[in-house]
JSON list of C-alpha atoms in Angstrom, two decimals:
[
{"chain": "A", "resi": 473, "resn": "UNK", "atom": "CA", "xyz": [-38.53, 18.50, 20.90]},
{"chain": "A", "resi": 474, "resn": "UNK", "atom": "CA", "xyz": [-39.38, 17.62, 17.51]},
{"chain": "A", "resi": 475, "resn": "UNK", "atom": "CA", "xyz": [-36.49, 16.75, 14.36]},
{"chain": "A", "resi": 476, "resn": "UNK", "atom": "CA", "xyz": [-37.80, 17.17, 11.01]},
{"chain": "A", "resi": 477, "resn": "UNK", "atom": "CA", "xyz": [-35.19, 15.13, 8.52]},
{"chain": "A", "resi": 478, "resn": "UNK", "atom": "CA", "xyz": [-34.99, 13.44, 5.43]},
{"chain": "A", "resi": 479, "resn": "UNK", "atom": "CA", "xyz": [-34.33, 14.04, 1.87]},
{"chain": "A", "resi": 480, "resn": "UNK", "atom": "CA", "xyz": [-35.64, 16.22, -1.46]},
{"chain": "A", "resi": 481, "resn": "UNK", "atom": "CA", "xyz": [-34.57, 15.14, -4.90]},
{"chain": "A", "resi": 482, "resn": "UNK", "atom": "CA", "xyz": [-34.23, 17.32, -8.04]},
{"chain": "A", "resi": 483, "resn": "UNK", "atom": "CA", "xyz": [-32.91, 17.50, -11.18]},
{"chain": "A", "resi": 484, "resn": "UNK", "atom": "CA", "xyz": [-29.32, 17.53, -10.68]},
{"chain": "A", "resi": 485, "resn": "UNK", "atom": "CA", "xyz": [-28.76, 20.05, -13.45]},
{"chain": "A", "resi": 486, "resn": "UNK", "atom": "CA", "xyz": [-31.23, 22.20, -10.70]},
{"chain": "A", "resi": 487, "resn": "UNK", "atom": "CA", "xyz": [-30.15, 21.60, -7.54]},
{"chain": "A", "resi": 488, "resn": "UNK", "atom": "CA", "xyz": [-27.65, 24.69, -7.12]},
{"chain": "A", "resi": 489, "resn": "UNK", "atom": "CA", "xyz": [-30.31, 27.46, -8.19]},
{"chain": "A", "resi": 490, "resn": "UNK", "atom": "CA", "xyz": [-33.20, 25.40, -6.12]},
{"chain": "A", "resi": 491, "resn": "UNK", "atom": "CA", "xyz": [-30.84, 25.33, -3.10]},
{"chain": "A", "resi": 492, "resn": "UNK", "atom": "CA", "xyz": [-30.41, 29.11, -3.83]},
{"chain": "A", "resi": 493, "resn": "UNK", "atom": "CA", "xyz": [-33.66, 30.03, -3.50]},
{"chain": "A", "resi": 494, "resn": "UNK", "atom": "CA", "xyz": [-33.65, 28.03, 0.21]},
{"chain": "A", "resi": 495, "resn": "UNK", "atom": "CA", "xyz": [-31.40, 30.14, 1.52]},
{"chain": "A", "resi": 496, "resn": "UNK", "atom": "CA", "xyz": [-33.61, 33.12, 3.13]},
{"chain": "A", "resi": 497, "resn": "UNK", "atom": "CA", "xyz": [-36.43, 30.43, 4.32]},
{"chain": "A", "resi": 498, "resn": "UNK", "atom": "CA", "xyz": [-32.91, 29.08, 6.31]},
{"chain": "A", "resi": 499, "resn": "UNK", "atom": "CA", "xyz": [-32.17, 32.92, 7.64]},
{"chain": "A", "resi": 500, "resn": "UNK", "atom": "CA", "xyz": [-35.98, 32.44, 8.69]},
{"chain": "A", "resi": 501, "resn": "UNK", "atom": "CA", "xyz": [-36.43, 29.57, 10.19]},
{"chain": "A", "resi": 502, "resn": "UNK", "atom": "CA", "xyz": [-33.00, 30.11, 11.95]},
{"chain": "A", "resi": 503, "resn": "UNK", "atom": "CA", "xyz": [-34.56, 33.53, 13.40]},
{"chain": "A", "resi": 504, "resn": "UNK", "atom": "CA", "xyz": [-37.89, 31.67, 14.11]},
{"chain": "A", "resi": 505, "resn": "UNK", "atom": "CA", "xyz": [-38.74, 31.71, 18.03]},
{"chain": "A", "resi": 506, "resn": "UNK", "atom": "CA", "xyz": [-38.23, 27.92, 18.58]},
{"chain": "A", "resi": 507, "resn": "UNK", "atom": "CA", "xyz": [-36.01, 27.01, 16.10]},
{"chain": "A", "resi": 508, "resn": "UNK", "atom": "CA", "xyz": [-32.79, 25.17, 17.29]},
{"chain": "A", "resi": 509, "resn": "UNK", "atom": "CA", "xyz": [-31.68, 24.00, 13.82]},
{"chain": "A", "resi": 510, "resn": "UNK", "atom": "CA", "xyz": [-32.71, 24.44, 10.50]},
{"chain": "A", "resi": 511, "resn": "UNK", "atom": "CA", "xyz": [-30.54, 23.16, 7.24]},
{"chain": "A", "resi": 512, "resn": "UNK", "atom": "CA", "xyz": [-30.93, 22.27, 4.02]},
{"chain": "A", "resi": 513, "resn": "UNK", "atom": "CA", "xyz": [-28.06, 20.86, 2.27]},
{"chain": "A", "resi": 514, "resn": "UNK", "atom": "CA", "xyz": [-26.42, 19.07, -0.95]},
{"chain": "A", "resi": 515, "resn": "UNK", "atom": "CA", "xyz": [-25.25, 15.72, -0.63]},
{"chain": "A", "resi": 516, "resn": "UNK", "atom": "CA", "xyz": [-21.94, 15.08, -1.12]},
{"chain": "A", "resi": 517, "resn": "UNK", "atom": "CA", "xyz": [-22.32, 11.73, -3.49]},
{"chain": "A", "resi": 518, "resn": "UNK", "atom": "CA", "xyz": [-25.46, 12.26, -5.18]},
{"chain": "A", "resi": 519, "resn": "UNK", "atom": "CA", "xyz": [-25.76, 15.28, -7.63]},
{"chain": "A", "resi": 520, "resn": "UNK", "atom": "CA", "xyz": [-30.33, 15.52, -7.17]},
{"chain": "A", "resi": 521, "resn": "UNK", "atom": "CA", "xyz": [-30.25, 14.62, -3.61]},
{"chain": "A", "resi": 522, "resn": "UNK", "atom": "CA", "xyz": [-30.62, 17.48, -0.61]},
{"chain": "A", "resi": 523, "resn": "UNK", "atom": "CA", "xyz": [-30.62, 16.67, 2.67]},
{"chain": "A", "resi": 524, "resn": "UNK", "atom": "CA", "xyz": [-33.13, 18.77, 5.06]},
{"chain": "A", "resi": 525, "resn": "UNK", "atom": "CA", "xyz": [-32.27, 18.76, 8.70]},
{"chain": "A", "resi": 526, "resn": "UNK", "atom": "CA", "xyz": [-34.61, 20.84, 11.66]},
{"chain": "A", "resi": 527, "resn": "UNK", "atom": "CA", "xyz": [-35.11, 20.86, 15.36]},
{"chain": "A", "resi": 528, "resn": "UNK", "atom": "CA", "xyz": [-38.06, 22.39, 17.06]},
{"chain": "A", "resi": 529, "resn": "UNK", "atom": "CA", "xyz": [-38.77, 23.04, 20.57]},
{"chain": "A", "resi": 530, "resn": "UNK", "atom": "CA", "xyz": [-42.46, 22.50, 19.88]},
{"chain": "A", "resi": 531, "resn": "UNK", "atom": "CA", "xyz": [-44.98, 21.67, 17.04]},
{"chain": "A", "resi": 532, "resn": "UNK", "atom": "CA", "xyz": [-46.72, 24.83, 17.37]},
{"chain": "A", "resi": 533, "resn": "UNK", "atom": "CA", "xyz": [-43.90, 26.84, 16.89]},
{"chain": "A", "resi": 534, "resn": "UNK", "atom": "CA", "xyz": [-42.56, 24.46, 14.08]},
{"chain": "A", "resi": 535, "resn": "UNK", "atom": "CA", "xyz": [-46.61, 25.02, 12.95]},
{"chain": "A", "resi": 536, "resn": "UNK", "atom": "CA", "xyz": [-46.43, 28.54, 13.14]},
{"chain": "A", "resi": 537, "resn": "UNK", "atom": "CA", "xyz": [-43.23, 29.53, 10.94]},
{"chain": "A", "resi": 538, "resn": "UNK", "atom": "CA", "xyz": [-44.41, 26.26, 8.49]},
{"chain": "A", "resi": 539, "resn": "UNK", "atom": "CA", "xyz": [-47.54, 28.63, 7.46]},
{"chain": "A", "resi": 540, "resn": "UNK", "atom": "CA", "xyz": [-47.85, 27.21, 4.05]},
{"chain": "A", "resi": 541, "resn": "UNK", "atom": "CA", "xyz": [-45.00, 25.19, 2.91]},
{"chain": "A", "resi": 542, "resn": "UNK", "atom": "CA", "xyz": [-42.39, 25.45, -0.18]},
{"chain": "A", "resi": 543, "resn": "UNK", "atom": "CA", "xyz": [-43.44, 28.13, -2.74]},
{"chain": "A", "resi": 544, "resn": "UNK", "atom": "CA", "xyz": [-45.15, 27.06, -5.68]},
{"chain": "A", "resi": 545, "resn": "UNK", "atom": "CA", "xyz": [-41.61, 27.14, -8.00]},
{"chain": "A", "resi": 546, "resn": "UNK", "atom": "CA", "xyz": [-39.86, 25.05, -5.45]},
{"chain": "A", "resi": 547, "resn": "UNK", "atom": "CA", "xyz": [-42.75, 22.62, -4.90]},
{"chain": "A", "resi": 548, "resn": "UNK", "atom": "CA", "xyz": [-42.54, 21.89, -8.73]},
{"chain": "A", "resi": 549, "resn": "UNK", "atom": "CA", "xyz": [-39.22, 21.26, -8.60]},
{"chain": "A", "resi": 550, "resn": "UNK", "atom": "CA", "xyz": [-38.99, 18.67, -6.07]},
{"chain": "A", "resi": 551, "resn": "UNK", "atom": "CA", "xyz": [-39.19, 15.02, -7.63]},
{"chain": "A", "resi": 552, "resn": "UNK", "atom": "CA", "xyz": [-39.26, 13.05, -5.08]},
{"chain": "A", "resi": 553, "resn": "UNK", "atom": "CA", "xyz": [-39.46, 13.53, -1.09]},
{"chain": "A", "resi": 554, "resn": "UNK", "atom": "CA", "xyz": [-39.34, 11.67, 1.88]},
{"chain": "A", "resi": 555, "resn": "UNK", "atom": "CA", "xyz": [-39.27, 13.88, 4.94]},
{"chain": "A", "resi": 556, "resn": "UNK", "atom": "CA", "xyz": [-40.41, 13.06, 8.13]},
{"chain": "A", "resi": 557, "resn": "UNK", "atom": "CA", "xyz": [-41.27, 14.27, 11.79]},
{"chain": "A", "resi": 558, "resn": "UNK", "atom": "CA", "xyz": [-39.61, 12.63, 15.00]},
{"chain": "A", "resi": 559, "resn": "UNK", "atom": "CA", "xyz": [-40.66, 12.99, 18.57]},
{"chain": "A", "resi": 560, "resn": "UNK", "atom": "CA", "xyz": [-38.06, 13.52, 21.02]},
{"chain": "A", "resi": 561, "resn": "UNK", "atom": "CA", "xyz": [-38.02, 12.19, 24.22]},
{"chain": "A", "resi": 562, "resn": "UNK", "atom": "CA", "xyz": [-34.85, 12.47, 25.91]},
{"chain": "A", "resi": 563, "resn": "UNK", "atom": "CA", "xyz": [-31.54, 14.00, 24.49]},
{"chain": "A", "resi": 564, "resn": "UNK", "atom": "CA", "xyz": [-28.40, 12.22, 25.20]},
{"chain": "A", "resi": 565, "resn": "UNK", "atom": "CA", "xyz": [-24.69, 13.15, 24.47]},
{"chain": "A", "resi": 566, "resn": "UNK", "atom": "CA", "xyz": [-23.87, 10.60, 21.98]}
]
């Protein structure tokens, strides 16, 4: 299992129409054979910040729906990003 987390910033004055234009890649993903969770999400205390959340079965299924990545207006838009990929070994019930 892979988890794909971590967090986009944009302007804040942006973030509602850039979160907008997220939400059919989220219908996507969501439908995506091997998807088992796919957000992307405001944070609650800062106004640029979104948080990205996404569990995988595999990294060739996570591969295949990636094709190329965030559209060329949403790629502008991001400021910063730190988003990274976790192996999963074992799940646990916390």
């Amino acid at each position: 299992m892979l988890i794909v987390a971590g967090t986009l910033h944009v302007d804040p004055a942006e973030r509602d129409d850039y979160l907008a234009t997220c939400a059919e890649i989220v219908r996507q993903a969501r439908e995506a054979p091997g998807c088992l969770d796919f957000a992307i999400s405001p944070d609650l205390i800062e106004p640029g910040r979104i948080n990205v959340y996404e569990r995988w079965e595999s990294e060739e299924q996570l591969l295949d729906f990636r094709g190329s990545g965030p559209e060329p207006e949403q790629q502008v838009a991001i400021v910063e990003a730190e988003v990274h990929k976790f192996l999963i070994s074992a799940v646990e019930s916390p």
